[in-house]
Short mmCIF file of C-alpha atoms and ligand atoms in Angstrom, two decimals:
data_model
loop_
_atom_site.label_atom_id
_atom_site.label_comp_id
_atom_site.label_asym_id
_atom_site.label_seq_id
_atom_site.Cartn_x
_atom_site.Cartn_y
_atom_site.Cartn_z
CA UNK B 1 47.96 -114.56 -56.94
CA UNK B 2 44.61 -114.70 -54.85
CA UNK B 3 43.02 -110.97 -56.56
CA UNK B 4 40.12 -109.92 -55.21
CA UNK B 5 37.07 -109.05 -57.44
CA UNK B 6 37.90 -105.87 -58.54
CA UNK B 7 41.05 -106.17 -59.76
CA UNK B 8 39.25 -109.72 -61.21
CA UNK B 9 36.35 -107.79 -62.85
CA UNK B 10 38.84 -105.60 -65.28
CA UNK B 11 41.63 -108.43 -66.01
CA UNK B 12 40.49 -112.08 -65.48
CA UNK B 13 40.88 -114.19 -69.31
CA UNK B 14 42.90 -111.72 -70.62
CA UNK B 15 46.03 -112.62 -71.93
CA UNK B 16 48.32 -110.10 -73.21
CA UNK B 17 48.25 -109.66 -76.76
CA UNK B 18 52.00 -109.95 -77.82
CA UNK B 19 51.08 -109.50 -81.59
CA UNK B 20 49.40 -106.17 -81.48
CA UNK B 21 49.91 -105.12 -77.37
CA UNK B 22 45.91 -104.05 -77.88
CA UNK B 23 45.07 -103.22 -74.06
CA UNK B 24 41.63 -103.26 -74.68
CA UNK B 25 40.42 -107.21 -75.36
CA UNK B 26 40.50 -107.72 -79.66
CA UNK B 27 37.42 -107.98 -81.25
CA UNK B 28 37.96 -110.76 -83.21
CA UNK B 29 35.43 -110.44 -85.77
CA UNK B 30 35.74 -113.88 -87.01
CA UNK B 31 33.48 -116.96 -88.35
CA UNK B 32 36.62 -119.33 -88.28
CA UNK B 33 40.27 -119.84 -88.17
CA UNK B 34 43.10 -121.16 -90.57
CA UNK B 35 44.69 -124.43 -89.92
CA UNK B 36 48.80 -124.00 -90.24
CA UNK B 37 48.37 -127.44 -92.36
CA UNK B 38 45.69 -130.23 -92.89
CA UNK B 39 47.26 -132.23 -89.97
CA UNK B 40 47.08 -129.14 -87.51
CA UNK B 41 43.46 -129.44 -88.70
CA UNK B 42 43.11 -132.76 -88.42
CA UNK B 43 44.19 -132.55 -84.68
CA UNK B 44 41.67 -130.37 -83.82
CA UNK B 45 38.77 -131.46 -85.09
CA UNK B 46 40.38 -134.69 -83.53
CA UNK B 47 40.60 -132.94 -80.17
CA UNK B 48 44.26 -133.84 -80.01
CA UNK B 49 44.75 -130.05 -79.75
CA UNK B 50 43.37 -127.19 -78.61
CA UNK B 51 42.68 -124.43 -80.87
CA UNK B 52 39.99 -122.22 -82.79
CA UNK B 53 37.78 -123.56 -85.48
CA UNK B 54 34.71 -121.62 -85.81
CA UNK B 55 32.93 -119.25 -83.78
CA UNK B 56 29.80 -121.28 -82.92
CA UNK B 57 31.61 -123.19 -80.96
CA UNK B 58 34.41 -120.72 -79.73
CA UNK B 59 35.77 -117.69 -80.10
CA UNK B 60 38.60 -115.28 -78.73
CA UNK B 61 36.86 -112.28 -78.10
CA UNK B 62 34.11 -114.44 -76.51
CA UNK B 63 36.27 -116.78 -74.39
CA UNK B 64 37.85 -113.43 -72.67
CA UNK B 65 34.08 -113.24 -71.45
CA UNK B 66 33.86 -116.92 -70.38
CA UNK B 67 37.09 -116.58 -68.25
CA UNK B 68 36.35 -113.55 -66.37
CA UNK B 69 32.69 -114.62 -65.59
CA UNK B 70 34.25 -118.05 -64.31
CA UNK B 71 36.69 -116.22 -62.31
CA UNK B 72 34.55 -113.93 -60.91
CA UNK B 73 31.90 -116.61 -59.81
CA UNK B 74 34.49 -119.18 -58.60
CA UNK B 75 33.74 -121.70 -61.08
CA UNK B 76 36.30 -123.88 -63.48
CA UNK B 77 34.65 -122.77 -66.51
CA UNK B 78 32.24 -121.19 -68.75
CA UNK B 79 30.21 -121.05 -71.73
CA UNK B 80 28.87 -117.66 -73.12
CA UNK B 81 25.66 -117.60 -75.64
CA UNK B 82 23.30 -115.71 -77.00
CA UNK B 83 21.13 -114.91 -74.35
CA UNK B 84 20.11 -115.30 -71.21
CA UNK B 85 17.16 -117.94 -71.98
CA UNK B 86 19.63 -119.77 -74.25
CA UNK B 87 21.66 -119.93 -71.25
CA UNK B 88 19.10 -121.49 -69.16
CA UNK B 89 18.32 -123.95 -71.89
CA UNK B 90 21.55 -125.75 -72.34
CA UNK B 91 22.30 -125.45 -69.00
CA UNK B 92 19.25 -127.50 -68.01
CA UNK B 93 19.36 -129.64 -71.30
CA UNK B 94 23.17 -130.26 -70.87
CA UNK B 95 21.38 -132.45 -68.07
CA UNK B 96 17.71 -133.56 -68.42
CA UNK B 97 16.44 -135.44 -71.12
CA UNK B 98 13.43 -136.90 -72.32
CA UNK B 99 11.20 -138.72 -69.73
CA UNK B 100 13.28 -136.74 -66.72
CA UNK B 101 12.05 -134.02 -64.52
CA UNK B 102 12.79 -130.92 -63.30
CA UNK B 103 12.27 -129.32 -59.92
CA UNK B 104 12.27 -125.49 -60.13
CA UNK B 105 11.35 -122.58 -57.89
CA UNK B 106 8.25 -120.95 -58.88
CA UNK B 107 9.02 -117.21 -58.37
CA UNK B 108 11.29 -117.14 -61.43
CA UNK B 109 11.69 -114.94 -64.38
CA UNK B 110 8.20 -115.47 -66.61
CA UNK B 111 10.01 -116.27 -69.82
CA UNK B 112 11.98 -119.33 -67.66
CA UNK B 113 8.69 -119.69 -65.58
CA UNK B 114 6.76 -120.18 -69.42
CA UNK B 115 10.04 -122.46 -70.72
CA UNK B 116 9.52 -124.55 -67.50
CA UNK B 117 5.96 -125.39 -67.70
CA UNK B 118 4.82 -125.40 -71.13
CA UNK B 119 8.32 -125.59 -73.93
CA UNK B 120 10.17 -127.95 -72.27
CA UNK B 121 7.36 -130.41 -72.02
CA UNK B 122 7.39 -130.96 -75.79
CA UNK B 123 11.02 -132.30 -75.33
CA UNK B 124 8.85 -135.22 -72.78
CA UNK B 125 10.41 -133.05 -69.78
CA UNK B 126 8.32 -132.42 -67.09
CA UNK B 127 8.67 -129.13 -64.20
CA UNK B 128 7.70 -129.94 -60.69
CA UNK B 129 7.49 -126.71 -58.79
CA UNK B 130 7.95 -125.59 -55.60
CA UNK B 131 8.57 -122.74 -53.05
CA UNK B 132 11.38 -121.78 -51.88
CA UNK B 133 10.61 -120.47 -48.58
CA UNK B 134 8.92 -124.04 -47.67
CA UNK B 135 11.63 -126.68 -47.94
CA UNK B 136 8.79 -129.48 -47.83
CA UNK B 137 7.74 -128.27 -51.25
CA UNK B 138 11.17 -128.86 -52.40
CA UNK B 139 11.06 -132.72 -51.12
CA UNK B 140 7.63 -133.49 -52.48
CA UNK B 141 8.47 -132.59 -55.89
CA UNK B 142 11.64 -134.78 -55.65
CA UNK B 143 10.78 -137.94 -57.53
CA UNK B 144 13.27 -140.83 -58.58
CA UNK B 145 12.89 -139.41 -62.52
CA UNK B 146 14.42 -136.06 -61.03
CA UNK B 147 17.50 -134.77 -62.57
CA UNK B 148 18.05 -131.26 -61.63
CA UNK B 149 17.18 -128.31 -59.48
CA UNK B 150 16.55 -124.74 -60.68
CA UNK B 151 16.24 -121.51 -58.55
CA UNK B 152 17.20 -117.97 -58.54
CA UNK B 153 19.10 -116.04 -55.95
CA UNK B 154 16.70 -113.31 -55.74
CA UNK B 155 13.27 -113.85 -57.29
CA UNK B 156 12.04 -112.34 -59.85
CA UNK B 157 10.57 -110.11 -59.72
CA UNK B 158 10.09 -110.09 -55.91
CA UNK B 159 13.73 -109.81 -55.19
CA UNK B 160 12.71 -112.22 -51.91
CA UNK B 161 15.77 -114.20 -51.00
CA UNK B 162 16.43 -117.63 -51.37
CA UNK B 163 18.04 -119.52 -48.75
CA UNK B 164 21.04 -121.17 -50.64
CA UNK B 165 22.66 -123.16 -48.00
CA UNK B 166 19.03 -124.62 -47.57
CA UNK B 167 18.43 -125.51 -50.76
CA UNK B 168 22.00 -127.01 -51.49
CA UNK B 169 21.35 -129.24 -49.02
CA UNK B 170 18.35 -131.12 -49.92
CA UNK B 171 20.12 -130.87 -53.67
CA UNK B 172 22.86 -132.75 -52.35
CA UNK B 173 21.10 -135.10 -49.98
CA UNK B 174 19.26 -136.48 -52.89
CA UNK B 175 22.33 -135.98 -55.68
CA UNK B 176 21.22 -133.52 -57.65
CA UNK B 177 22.98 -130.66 -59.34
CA UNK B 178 21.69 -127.45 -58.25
CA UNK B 179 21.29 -125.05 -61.55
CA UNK B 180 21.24 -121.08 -59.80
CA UNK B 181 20.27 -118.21 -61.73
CA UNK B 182 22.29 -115.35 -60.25
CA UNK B 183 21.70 -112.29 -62.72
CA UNK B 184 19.88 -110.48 -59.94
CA UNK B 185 21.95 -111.35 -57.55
CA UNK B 186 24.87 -110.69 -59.58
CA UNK B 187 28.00 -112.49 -58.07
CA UNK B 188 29.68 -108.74 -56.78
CA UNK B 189 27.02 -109.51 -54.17
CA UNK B 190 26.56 -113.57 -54.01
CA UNK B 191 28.63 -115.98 -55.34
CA UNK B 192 26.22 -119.42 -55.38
CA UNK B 193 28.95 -121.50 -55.82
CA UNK B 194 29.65 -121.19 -52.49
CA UNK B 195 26.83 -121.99 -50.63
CA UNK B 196 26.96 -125.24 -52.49
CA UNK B 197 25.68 -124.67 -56.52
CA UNK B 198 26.80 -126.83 -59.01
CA UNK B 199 25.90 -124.44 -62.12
CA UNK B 200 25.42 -120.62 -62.29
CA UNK B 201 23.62 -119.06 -65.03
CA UNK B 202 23.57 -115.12 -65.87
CA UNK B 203 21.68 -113.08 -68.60
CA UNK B 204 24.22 -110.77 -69.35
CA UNK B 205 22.02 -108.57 -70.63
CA UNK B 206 21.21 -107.24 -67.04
CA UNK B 207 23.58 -106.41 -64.44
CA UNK B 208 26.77 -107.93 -66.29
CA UNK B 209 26.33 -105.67 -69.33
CA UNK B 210 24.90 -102.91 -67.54
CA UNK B 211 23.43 -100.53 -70.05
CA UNK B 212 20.62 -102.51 -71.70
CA UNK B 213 22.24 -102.56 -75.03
CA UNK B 214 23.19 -106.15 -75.60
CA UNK B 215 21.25 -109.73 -75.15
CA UNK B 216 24.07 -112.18 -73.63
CA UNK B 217 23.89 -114.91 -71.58
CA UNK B 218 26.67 -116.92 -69.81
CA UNK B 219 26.40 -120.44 -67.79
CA UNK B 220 29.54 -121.03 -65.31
CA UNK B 221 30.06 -124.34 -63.95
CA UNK B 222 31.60 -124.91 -60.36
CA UNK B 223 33.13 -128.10 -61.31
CA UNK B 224 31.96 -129.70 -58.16
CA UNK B 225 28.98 -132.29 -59.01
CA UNK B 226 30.30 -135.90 -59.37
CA UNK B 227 28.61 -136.90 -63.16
CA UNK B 228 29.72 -140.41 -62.54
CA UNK B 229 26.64 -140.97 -61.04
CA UNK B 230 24.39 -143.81 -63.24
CA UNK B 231 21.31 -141.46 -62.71
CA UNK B 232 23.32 -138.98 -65.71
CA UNK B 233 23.91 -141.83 -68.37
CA UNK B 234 24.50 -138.82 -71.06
CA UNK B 235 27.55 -138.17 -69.09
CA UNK B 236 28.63 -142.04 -68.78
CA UNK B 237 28.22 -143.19 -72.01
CA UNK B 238 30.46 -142.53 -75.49
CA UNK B 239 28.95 -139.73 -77.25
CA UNK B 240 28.73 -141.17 -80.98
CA UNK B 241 28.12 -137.75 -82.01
CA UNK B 242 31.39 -136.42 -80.41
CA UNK B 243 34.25 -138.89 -81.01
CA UNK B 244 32.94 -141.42 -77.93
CA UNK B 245 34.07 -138.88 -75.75
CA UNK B 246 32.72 -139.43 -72.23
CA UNK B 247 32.36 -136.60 -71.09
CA UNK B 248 32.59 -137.58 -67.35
CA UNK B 249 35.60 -138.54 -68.09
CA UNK B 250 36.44 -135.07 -68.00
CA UNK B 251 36.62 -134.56 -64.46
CA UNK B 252 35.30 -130.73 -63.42
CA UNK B 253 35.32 -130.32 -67.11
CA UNK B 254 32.49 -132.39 -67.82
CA UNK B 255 29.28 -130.10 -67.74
CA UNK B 256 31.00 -127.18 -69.29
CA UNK B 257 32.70 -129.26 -72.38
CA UNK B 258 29.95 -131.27 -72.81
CA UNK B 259 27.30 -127.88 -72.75
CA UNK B 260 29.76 -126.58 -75.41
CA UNK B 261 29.76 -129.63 -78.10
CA UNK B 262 26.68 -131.03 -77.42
CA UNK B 263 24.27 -128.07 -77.32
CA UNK B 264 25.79 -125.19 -78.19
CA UNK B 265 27.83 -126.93 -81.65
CA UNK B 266 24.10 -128.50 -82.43
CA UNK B 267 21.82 -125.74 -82.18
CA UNK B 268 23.91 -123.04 -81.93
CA UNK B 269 22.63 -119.64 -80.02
CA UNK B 270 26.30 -118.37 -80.10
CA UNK B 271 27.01 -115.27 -78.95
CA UNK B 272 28.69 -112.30 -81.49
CA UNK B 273 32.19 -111.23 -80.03
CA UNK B 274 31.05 -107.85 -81.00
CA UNK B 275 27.99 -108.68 -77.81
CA UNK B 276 31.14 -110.74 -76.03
CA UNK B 277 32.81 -107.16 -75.99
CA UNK B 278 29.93 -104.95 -75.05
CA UNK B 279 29.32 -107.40 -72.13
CA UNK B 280 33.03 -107.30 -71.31
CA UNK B 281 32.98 -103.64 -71.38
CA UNK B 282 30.18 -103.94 -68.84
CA UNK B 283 31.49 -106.07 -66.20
CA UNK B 284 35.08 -103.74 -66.18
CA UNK B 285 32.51 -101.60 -63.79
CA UNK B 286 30.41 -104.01 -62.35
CA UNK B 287 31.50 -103.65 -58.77
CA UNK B 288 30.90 -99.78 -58.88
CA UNK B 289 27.32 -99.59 -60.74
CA UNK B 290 26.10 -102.50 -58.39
CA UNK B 291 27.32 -100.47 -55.47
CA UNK B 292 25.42 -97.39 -56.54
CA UNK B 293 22.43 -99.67 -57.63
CA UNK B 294 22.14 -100.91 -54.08
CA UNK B 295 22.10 -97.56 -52.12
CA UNK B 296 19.86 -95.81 -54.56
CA UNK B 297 17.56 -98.99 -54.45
CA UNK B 298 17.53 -98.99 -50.58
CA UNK B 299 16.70 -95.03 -50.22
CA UNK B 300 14.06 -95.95 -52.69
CA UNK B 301 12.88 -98.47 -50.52
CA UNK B 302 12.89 -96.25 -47.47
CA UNK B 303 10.91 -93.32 -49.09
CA UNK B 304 8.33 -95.74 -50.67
CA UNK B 305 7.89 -98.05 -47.36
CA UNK B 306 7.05 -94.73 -45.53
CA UNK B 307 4.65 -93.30 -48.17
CA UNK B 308 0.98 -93.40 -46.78
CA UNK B 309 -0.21 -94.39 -50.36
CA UNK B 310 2.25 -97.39 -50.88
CA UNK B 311 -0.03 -100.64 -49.46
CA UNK B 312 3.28 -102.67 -49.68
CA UNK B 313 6.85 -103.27 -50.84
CA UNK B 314 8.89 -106.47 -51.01
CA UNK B 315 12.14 -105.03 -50.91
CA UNK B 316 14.18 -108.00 -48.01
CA UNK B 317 14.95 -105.64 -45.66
CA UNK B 318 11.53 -103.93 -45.90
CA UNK B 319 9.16 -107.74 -45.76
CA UNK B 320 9.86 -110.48 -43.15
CA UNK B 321 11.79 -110.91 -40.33
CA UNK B 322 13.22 -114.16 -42.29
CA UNK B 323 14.04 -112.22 -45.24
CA UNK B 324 15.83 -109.38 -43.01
CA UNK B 325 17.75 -112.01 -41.70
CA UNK B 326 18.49 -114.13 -45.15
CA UNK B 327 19.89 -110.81 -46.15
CA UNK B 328 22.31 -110.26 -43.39
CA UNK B 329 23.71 -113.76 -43.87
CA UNK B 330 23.81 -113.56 -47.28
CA UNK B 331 23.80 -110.03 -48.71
CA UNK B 332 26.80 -108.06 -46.78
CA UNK B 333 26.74 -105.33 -49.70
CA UNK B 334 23.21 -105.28 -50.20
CA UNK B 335 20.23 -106.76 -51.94
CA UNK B 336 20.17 -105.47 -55.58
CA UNK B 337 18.18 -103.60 -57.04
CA UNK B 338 14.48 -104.63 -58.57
CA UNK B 339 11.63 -105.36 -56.27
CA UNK B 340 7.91 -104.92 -56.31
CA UNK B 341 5.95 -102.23 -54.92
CA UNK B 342 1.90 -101.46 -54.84
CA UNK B 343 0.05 -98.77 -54.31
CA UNK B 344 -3.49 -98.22 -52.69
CA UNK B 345 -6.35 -98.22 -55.69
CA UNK B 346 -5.31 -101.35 -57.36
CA UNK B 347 -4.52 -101.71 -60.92
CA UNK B 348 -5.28 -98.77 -63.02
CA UNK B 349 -3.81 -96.78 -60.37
CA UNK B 350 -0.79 -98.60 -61.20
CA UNK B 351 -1.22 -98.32 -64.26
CA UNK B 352 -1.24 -94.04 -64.01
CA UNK B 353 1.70 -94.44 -62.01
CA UNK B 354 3.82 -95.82 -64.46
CA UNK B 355 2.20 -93.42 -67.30
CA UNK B 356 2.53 -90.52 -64.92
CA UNK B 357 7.00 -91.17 -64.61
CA UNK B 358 9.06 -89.30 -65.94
CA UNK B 359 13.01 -90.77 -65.36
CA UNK B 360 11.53 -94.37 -64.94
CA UNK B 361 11.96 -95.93 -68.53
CA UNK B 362 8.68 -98.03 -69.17
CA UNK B 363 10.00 -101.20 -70.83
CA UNK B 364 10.55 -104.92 -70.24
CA UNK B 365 14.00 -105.18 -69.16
CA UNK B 366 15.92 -104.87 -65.62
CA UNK B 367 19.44 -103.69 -64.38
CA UNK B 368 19.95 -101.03 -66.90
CA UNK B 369 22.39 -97.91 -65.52
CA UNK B 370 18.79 -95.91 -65.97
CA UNK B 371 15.87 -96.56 -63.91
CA UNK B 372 12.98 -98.83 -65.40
CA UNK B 373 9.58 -99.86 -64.61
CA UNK B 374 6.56 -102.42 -65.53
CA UNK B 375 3.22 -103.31 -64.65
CA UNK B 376 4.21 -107.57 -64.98
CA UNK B 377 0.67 -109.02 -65.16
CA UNK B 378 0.02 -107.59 -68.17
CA UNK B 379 3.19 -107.92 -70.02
CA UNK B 380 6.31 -109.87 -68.60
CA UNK B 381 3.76 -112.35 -67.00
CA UNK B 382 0.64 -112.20 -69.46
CA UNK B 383 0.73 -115.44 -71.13
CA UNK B 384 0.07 -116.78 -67.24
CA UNK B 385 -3.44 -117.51 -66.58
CA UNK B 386 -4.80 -116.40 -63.34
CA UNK B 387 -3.88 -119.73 -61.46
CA UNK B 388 -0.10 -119.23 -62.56
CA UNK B 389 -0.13 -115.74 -61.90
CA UNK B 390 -0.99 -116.52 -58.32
CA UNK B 391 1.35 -119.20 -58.05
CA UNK B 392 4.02 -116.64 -59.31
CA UNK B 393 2.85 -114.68 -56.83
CA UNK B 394 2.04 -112.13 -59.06
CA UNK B 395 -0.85 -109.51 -57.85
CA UNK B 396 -3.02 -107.40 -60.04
CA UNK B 397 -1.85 -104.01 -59.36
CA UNK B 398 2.00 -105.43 -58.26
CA UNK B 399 4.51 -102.61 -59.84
CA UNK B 400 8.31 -103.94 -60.64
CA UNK B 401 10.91 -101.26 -60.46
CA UNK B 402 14.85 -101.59 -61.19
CA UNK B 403 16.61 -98.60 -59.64
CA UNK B 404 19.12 -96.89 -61.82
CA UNK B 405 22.17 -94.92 -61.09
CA UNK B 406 20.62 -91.68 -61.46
CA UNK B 407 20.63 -88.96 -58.41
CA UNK B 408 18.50 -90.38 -55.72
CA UNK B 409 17.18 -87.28 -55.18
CA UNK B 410 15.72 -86.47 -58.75
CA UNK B 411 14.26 -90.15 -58.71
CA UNK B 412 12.46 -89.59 -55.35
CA UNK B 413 10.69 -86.63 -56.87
CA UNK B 414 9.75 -88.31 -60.16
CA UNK B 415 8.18 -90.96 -57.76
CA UNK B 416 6.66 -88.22 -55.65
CA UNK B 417 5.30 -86.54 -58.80
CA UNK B 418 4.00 -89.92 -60.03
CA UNK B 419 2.37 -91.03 -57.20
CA UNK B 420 0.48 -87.79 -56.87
CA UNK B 421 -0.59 -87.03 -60.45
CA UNK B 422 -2.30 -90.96 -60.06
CA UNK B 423 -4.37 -90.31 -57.67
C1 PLP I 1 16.10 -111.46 -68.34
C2 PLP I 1 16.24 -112.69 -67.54
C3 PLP I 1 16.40 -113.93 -68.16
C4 PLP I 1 16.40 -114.09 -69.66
O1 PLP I 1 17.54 -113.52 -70.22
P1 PLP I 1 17.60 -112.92 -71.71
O2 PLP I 1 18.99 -112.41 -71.80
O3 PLP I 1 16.54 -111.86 -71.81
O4 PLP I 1 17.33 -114.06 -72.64
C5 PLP I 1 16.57 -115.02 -67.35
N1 PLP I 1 16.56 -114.93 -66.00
C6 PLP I 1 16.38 -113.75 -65.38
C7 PLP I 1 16.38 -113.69 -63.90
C8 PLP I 1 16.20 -112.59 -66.13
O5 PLP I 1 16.02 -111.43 -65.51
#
């Protein structure tokens, strides 16, 4: 059966549970599994069978998750962790390895943004950066050690749009797997896979989860990169550490097996089922809340882009003509639900502004049910120095909100309010 999203977003990876007939999905609160005898042992940690051995590497509760984020982003697998960096990690270390490079967008998430250009390089990885909006960037930071590409569907914390089908391109022109970050986007509204992504990564601590009380992340693999390419020798050679599997012998398997027993058995960020269940419980809704989350966001949008005291917005349908026009090719539903606003006075007005809110949660996250806010050079972007900060394209006084699900009406006054008591 070909089930549409919805009907995806409450069901996918479950199986029923013919011991118990638990509707809701088990918590199986687990750190590993008896073996029926020492041969049914044997044959798994053999890999002649499949089967449960210990929760770093796998887990019921947990695999529910990995199913239903595969299904719902069109990929053949997935791999749930501990968080959203850890997912951004392995997905990028499941491919690059010392003396490669990199090629990433530079309007990312700061924490991938600081991972990128200063962690990473202690593993003898370098980043090349570029922008998104100017292809040409993209090819000069192509070299011949290049292994992988990295953007994010909607910028962080811009929200700009990227242009996927773009981007894909040049990825594929020059054989390299394109690695999206989709947990703005959230794949309700974009699925990357289809507009030609090879790897989609999520923290689930944002959209998917939905009520900013769990750190997840989850990478989903489309199954469609050929690793039999000589440029991935990790892939083509037997892994000594992993009975000389190779893993692109695995077909569309390849990234997501080898992301699991490589990285994930070796260093092991796994995720608790007890998070694997939260974030379940989160994504049973996701459909609805992201609905909301885009109408509120846009009426938000509206009433600030008017406001004689806003000096700009960067909501897509309130910036560019390109970006008005990305988002009606690629956004049908909408354009989530974080973007950056600022007002006349620069930054200790922003500063009031945020002090001066009421609803609007003050914190470092995004894509909570409630309504949050930040002041990003000083905190999610502060280990940036001025020259990074621009090439984020972070400003001084720029303001990053994530509109909740509250009544639009009640947050438009608490922005009203706000705006006036900073003056
Ligand atoms: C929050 C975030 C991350 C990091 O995820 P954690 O779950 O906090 O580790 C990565 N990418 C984006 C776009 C994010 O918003």
């Amino acid at each position: 059966m070909n089930l549409k999203f919805e009907t995806l977003q409450l069901h996918a990876g479950q199986v029923k549970d013919t011991l118990t007939g638990a509707r809701a999905v088990p918590i199986y609160q687990t750190a590993s599994y008896t073996f029926k005898d020492t041969d049914h042992g044997a044959r798994l940690f053999n890999l002649e069978e499949k089967g449960n051995i210990y929760t770093r590497i796998g887990n019921p509760t947990t695999e529910v998750l990995e199913d239903r984020i595969a299904a719902l982003e069109g990929g053949v697998g997935g791999l749930a962790v501990a968080s959203g960096s850890a997912a951004i990690t392995y997905a990028l270390l499941t491919i690059a390895r010392s003396g490669d490079e990199i090629v990433s967008a530079k309007g990312i998430y700061g924490g991938s943004y600081n991972f990128l250009s200063n962690t990473i390089e202690d593993f003898g990885i370098k980043t090349r950066f570029f922008e998104t909006s100017d292809l040409k960037t993209l090819e000069d930071a192509i070299t011949s050690k290049s292994k992988v590409i990295f953007i994010e569907t909607l910028e962080n914390p811009t929200g700009q749009i990227v242009d996927l089908d773009a981007i894909s391109k040049v990825a594929k022109k020059h054989g390299l797997p394109l690695v999206v970050d989709n947990t703005f986007g959230t794949p309700y509204l974009i699925k990357p896979i289809e507009h030609g992504a090879n790897i989609v990564v999520h923290s689930a601590t944002k959209f998917l989860g939905g009520h900013g009380t769990t750190i997840a992340g989850v990478i989903v693999d489309g199954g469609n990169f050929n690793w039999k390419d000589d440029k991935f020798e990790s892939f083509n050679i037997p892994d000594s550490g992993y009975n000389n599997l190779v893993y692109s012998d695995l077909g569309e398997q390849a990234f997501i097996v080898k992301a699991r027993v490589r990285l994930l058995r070796d260093t092991g960020a796994a995720l608790s089922p007890f998070n694997a269940f939260l974030i379940l419980q989160g994504i049973e809704t996701l459909s609805l809340r992201v609905e909301r989350h885009v109408e509120n966001s846009k009426k938000v949008a509206q009433y600030l882009n008017s406001h004689p005291e806003v000096d700009w917005i960067t909501h897509p349908e309130f910036t560019t003509k390109e970006q008005k026009q990305l988002a009606h090719k690629y956004y049908k539903k909408g354009v989530g639900s974080i973007f950056t606003l600022g007002l006349h006075g620069g930054k200790e007005r922003a500063k009031r502004f945020i002090e001066n809110l009421e609803i609007f949660s003050h914190l470092a996250n995004v894509a909570d049910a409630k309504s949050l806010i930040i002041h990003p050079a000083s905190t999610t972007h502060g280990q940036l120095n001025d020259e990074q900060l621009k090439a984020a394209g972070i400003k001084p006084n720029m303001i990053r909100i994530s509109v909740g699900l509250e009544n639009i009406d009640d947050l438009i006054a608490d922005l009203e309010n706000a705006i006036k008591r900073s003056r």
